[in-house]
Coordinates of C-alpha atoms in Angstrom, one line a residue:
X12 CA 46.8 112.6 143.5
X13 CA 47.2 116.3 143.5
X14 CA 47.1 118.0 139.9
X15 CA 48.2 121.6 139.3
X16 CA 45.7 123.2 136.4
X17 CA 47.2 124.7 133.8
X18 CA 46.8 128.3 134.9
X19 CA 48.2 127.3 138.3
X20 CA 51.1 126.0 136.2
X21 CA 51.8 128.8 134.2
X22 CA 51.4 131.7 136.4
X23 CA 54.7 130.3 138.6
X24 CA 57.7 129.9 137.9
X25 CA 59.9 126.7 137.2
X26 CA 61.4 127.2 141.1
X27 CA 58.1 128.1 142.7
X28 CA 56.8 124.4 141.1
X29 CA 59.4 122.4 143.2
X30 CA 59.1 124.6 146.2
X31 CA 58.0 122.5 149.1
X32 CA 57.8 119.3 146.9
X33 CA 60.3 116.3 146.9
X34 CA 61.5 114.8 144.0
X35 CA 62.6 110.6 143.8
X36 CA 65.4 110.3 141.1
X37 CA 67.1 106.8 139.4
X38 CA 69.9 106.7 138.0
X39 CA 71.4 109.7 139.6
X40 CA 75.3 108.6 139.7
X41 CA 75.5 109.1 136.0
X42 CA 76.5 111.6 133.9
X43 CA 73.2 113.3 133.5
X44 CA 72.2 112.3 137.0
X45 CA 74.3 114.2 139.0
X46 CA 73.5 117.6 136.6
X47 CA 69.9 116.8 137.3
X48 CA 70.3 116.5 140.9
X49 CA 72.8 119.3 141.1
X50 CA 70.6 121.9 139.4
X51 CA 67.6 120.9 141.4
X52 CA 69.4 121.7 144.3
X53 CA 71.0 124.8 143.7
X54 CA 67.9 126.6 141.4
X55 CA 64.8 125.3 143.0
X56 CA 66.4 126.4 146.5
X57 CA 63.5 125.5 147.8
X58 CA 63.1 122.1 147.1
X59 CA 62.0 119.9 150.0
X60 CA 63.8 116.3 149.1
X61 CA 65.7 114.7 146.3
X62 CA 65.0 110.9 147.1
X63 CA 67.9 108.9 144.8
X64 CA 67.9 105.3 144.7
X65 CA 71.2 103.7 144.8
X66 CA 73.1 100.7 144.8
X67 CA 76.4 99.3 146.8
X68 CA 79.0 99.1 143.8
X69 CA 82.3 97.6 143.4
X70 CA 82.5 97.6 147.5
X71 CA 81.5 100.8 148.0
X72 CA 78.8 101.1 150.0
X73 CA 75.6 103.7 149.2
X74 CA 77.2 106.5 151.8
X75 CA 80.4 106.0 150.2
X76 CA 79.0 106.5 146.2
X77 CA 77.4 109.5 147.4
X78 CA 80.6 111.2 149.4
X79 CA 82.1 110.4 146.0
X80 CA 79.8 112.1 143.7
X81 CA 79.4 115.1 145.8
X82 CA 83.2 115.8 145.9
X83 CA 83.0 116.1 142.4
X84 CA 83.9 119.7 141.1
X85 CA 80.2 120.1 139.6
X86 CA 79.1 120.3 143.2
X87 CA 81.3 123.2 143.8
X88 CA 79.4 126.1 143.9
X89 CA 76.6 124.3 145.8
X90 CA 79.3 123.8 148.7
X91 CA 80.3 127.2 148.8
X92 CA 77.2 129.2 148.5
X93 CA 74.2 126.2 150.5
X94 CA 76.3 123.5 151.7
X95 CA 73.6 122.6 153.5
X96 CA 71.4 121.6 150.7
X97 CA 73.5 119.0 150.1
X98 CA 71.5 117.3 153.3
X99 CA 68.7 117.6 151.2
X100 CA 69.6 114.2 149.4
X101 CA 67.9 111.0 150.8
X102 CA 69.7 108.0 149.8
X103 CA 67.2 104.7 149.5
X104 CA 69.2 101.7 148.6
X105 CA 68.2 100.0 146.0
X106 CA 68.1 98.3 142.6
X107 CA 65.4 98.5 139.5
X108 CA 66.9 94.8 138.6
X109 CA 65.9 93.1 141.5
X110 CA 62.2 92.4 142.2
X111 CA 60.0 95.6 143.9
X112 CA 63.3 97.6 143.1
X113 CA 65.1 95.9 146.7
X114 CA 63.2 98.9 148.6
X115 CA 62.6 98.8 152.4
X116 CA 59.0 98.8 153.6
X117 CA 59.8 102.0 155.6
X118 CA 61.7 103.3 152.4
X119 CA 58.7 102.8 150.2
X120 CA 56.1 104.0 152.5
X121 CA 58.5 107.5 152.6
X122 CA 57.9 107.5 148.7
X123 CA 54.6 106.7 148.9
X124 CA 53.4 110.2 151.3
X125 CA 56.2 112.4 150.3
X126 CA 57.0 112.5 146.1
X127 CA 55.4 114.7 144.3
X128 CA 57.7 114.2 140.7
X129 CA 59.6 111.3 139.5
X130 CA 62.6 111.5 137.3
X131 CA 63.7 107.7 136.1
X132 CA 66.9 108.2 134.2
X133 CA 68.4 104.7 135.3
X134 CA 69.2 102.7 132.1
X135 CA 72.1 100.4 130.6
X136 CA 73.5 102.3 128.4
X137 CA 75.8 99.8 126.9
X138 CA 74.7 99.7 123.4
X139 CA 75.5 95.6 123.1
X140 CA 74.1 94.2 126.2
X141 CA 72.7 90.6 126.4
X142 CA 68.6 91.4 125.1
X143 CA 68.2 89.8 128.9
X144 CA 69.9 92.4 130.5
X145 CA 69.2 95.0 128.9
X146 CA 65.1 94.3 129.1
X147 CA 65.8 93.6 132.9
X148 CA 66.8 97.1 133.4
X149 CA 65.4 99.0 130.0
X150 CA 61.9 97.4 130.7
X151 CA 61.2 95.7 133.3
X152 CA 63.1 98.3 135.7
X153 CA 60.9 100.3 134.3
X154 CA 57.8 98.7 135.0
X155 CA 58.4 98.5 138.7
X156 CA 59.4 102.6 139.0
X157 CA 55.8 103.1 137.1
X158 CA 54.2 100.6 139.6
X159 CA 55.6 102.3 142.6
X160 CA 54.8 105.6 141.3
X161 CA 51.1 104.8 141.1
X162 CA 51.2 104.0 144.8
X163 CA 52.6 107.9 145.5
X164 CA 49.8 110.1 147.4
X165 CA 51.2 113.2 146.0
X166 CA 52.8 112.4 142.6
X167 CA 52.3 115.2 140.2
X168 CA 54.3 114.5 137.0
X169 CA 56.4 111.1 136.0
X170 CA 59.4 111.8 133.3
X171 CA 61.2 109.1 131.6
X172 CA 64.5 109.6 129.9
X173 CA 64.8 107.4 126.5
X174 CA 66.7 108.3 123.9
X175 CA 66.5 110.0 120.7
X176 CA 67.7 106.8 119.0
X177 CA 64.1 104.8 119.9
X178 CA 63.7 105.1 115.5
X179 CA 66.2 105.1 113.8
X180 CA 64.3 103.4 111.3
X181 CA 63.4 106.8 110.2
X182 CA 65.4 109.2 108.7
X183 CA 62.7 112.3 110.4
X184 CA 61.9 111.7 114.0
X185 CA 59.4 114.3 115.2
X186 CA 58.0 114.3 118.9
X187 CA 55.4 111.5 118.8
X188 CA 55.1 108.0 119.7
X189 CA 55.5 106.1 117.0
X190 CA 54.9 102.2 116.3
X191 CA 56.9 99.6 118.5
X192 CA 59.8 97.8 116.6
X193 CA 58.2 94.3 118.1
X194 CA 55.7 92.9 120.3
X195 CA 56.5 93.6 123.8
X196 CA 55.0 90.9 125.2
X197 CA 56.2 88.2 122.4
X198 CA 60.0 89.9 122.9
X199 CA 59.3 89.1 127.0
X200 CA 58.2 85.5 126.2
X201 CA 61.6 85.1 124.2
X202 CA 63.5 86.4 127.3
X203 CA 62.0 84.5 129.8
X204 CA 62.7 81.4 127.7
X205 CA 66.4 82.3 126.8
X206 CA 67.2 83.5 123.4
X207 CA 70.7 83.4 121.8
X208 CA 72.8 85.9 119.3
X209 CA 71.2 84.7 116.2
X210 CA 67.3 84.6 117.7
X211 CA 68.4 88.4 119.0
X212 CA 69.3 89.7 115.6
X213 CA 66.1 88.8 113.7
X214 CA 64.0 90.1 117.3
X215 CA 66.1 93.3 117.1
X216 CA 64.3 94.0 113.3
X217 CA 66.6 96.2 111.7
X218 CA 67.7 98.2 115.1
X219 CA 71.5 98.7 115.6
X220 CA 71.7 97.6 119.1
X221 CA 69.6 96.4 122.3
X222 CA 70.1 99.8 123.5
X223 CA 67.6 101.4 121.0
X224 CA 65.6 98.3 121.0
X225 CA 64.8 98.0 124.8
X226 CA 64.0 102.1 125.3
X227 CA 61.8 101.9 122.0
X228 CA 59.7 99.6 123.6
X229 CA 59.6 100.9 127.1
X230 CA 58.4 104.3 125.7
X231 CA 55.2 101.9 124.5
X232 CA 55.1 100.7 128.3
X233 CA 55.2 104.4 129.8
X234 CA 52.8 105.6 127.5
X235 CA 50.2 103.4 129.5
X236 CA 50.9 105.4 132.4
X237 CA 49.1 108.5 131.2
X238 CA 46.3 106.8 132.5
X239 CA 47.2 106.8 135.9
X240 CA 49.0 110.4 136.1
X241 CA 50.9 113.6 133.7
X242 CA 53.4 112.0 132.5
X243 CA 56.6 112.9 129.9
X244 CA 59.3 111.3 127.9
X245 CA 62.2 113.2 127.3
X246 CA 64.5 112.0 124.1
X247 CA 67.3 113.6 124.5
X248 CA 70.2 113.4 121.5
X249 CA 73.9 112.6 121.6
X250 CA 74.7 114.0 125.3
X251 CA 78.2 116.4 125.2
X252 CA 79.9 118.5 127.9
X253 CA 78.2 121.0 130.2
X254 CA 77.5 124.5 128.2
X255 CA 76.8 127.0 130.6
X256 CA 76.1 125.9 134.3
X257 CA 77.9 125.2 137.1
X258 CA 81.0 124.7 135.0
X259 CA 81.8 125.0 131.2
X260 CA 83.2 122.0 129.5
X261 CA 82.1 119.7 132.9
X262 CA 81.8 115.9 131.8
X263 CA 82.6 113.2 133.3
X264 CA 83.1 110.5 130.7
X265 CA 84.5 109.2 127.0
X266 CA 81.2 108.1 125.8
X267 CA 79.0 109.5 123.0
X268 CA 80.6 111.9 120.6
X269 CA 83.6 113.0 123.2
X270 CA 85.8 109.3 122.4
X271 CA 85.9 109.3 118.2
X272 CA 86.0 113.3 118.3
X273 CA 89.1 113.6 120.7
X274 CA 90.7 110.4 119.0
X275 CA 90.7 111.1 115.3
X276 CA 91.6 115.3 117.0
X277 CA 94.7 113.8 118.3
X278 CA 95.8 111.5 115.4
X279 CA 94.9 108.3 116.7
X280 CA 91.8 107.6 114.5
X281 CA 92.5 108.1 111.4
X282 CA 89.0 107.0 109.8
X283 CA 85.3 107.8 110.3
X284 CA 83.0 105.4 109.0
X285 CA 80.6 107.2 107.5
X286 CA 80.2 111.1 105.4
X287 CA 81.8 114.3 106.3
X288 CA 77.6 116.2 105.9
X289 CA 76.5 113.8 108.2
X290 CA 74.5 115.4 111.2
X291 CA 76.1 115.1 115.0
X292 CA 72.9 115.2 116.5
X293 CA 75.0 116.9 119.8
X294 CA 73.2 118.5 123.0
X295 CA 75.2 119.7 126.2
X296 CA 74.0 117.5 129.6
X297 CA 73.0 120.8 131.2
X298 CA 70.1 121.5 128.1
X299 CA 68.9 117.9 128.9
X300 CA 68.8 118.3 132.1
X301 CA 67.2 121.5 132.4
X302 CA 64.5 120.5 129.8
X303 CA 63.1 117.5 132.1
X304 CA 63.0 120.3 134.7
X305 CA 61.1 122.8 133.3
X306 CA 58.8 119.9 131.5
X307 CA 58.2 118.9 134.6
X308 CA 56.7 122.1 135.9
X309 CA 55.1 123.3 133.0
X310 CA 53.3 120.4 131.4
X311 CA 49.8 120.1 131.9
X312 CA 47.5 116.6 132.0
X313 CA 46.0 115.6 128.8
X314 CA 45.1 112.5 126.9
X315 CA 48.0 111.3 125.6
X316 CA 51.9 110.9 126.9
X317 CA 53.9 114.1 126.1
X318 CA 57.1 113.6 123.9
X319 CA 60.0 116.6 124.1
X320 CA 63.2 115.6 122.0
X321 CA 66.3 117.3 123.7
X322 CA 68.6 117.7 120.2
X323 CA 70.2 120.3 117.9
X324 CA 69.8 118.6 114.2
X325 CA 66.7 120.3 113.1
X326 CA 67.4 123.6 114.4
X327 CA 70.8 124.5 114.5
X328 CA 72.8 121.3 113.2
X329 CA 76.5 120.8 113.2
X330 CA 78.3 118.3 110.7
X331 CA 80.9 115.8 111.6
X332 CA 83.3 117.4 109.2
X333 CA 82.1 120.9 111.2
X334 CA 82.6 119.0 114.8
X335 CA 85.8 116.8 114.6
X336 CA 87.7 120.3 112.7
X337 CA 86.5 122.4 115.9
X338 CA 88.0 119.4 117.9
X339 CA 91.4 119.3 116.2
X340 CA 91.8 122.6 115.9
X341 CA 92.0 123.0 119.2
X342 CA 94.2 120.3 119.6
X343 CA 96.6 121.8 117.8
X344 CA 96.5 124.7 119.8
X345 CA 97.4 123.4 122.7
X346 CA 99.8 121.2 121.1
X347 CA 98.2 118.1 122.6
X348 CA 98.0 115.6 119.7
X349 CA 99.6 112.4 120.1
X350 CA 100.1 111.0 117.1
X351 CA 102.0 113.3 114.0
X352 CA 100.0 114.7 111.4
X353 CA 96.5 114.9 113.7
X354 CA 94.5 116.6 110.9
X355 CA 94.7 114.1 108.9
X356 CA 92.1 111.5 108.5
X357 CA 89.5 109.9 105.7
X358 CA 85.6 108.9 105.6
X359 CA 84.7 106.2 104.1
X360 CA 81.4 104.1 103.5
X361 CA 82.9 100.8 103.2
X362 CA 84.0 99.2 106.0
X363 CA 86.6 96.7 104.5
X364 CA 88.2 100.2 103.8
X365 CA 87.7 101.5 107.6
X366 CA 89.7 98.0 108.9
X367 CA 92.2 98.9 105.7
X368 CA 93.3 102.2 106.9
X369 CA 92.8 101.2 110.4
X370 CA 95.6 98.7 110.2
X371 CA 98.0 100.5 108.1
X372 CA 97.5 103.8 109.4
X373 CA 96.3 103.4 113.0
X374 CA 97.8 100.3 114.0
X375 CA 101.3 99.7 112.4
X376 CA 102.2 103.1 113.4
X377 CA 101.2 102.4 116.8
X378 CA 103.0 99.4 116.8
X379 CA 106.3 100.8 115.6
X380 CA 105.7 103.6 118.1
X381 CA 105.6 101.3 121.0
X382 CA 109.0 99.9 119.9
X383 CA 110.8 103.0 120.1
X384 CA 109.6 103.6 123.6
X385 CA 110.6 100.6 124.9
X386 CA 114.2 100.9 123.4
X387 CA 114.3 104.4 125.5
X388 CA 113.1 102.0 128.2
X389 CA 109.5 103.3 128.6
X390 CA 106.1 101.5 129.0
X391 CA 104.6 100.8 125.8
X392 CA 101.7 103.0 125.4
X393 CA 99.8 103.0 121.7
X394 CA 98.6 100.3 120.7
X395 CA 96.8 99.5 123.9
X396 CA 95.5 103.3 122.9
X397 CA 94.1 101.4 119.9
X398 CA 92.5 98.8 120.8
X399 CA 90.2 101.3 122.9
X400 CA 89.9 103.0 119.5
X401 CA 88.6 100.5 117.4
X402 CA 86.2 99.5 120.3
X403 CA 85.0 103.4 119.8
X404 CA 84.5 103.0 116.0
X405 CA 82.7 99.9 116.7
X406 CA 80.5 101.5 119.3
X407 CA 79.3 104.2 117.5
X408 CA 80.1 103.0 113.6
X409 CA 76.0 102.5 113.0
X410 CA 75.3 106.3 113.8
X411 CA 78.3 108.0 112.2
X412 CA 77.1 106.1 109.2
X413 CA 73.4 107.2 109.3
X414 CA 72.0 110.7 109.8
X415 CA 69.2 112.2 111.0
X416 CA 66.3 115.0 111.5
X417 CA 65.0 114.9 114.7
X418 CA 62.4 117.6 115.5
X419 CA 62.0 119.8 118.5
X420 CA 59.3 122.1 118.3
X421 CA 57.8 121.2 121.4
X422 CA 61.1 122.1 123.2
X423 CA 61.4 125.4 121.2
X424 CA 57.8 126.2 122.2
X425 CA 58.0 125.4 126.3
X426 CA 61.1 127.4 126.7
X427 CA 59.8 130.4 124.6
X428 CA 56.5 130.2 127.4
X429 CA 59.3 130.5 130.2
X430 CA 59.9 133.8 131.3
X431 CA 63.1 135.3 131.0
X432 CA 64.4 134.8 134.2
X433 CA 63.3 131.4 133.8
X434 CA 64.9 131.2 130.2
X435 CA 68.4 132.4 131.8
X436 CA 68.3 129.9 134.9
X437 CA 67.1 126.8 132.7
X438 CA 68.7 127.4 129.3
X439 CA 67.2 124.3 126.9
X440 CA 66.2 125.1 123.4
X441 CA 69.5 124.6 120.8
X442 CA 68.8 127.3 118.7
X443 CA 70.8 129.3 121.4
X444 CA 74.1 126.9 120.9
X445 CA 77.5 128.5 119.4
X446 CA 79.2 125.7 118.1
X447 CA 82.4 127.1 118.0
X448 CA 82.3 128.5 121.6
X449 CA 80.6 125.3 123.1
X450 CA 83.3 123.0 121.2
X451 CA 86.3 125.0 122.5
X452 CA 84.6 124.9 126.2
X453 CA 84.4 120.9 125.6
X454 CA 88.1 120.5 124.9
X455 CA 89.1 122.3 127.7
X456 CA 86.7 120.2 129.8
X457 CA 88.5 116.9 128.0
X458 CA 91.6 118.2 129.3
X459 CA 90.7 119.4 132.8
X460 CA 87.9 116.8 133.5
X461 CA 89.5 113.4 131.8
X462 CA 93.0 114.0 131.1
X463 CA 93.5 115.7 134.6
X464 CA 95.6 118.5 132.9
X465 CA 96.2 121.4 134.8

């Protein structure tokens, strides 16, 4: 295993660090997969290989994902200006939920002589998945990316993505590891022998899905690596729309804080379970992304795994009251509510009050609206519009509810070490964030991105 020292690390800069070296990636058709692997490319030009496991899907086959993700507009700039680079991504077919990942012999023996850092982002991200599934791919997808790392000849650095949401039992989450919500291995016996709905609820020990549960405990697991090589766990927060690079507003899904925001903006939500001061602990893809990068080329070995939370509530928060005004003002702009009266809407901390307005003020009206189209002889449109709603409000009801101060002073600290070059190419601490510029840049991204507006 080949360690840089920290004076080695510090004296180059965050492009020099991947020069020459290859990188293996999971998870990299998400959201924050394809930034990761897009600003690897195009700012550490020098980058050997980006291995990225992958999986047929739906039919598709791996070539076929990957011709699809390239032709995505965050990709333009790569196309126009190193094309070529694009060549630079290895495809290994694969799966963390099948035993030794479904990797090739040959495949793994690449790995094994040519990675020098390993990012594993791959996750379910579904909040309410079976505990089963969500351990097999949470934990145990986990364990085998560890196990295959150890193998690598040149591995320098291993960074896990959680999630700032591993404690939510605490209402100040600073960048340590702190105690497991269960036994690990008593939470694996109870997989292994089936567990139902009721048995998962007392396991789950106050945590609001088996989303939060599963990372909480595989941050325990990848602390054990430390002993074998550097390694990191990046938190990041509630994960928003591109803020700077390649393109501004650039997302490329509903989840998180975009759905409720742009919902209640255009007058189909009309209630927010939970207090107008609550914290939107909001971070754009491209700071998350550009944190694990630098971390990865500026942390140095010591005793213990090294935490960075990728978040804005400690040092430059933004309410919902602040966030979902920014959103509907904007809608109103561009006159593209849906519903009359878009700027109106309630909080509430009682949720037989949430279903309340929900059905008389959401629902009804949706109902009534549906009628009128089909007697001009159009498809009925809004209250199928509602039922994706209310799955929204359910999704996310626990942590508009609940706010939070989650600490970054690590993050602050690496990226005032960078130097400015550095600081400009991998923007990452959200003290630099204008809320009112970034929020505007996100609508238009809604718009362009998702709505496929012109």
């Amino acid at each position: 295993m080949v360690v840089l020292t920290s004076k080695e690390k510090s004296n180059m800069s965050v492009a020099d660090f991947y020069a020459g070296k290859s990188v293996f990636i999971t998870g990299g058709t998400g959201f924050l997969g394809k930034v990761f692997i897009e600003k690897l490319l195009y700012s550490c030009p020098d980058i050997d290989k980006i291995y990225m496991l992958i999986r047929e899907k739906k039919g598709q086959s791996i070539r076929e994902r990957l011709t699809k993700i390239v032709d995505d507009p965050l990709f333009n700039r790569l196309k126009e200006k190193r094309p070529g680079d694009l060549d630079k991504i290895v495809l290994i077919p694969g799966d963390v939920t099948v035993p030794g990942l479904g990797i090739s012999d040959e495949n793994e023996a690449i790995l094994i002589d040519k990675v020098s850092v390993v990012i594993h982002s791959a996750a379910t991200v579904k909040f309410n998945e079976p505990l089963e599934t969500a351990w097999n791919v949470n934990v145990e997808g986990t364990r085998m990316i560890m196990a295959l790392s150890r193998k690598m000849k040149r591995i320098e650095i291993f960074i896990h993505i959680s999630t700032a949401y591993t404690n939510t039992n605490r209402a100040v989450v600073d960048e340590v590891l702190y105690p497991p919500p269960a036994d690990i291995n008593e939470v694996h016996q109870y997989v292994k022998n089936g567990i139902t709905e009721e048995e998962t609820e007392k396991i789950l020990n106050g945590r609001p899905n088996t989303y939060t549960f599963t990372k909480a405990l595989t941050e325990h697991l990848v602390a054990e690596n430390q002993a074998y090589m550097p390694t990191i766990i990046v938190r990041p927060s509630i994960v928003g729309a591109i803020k700077d690079d390649p393109i501004r507003g650039w997302l490329a899904n509903w989840y998180g804080a975009t759905g409720l925001s742009v919902f209640t903006a255009k007058g189909l939500n009309r209630v927010i379970y939970g207090q107008s001061s609550h914290v939107v602990d909001l971070i754009p893809v491209d700071y998350v992304a550009n944190l694990v990068i630098v971390a990865g080329a500026k942390t140095y070995r010591s005793n213990e795994v090294t935490i960075y939370n990728s978040c804005s509530s400690s040092c430059n928060p933004i309410t919902m009251e602040r966030l979902v005004g920014l959103f509907i003002d904007d809608t109103v702009k561009h006159n593209s509510y849906v519903m009359p009266l878009p700027g109106w809407y309630v909080y509430s901390n009682y949720r037989w009050l949430v279903y309340l307005v929900t059905i008389i003020f959401q629902m009804i009206p949706a109902y009534l609206a549906d009628i009128g189209r089909r007697l001009l002889g159009k498809n009925p449109r809004y209250y199928k519009l509602q039922s994706l709603v209310a799955q929204t409000q359910e999704a996310v009801h626990f942590f508009t509810s609940h706010t939070w101060e989650i600490k970054s002073k690590r993050t602050s600290e690496l990226f005032a070490s960078l130097s400015h070059t550095d600081q400009r190419i991998f923007p990452c601490d959200a003290k630099k964030i204008d809320w009112t510029d970034y929020i505007t840049d996100y609508c238009s991204g809604v718009r362009q991105f998702l709505e496929k507006k012109k």
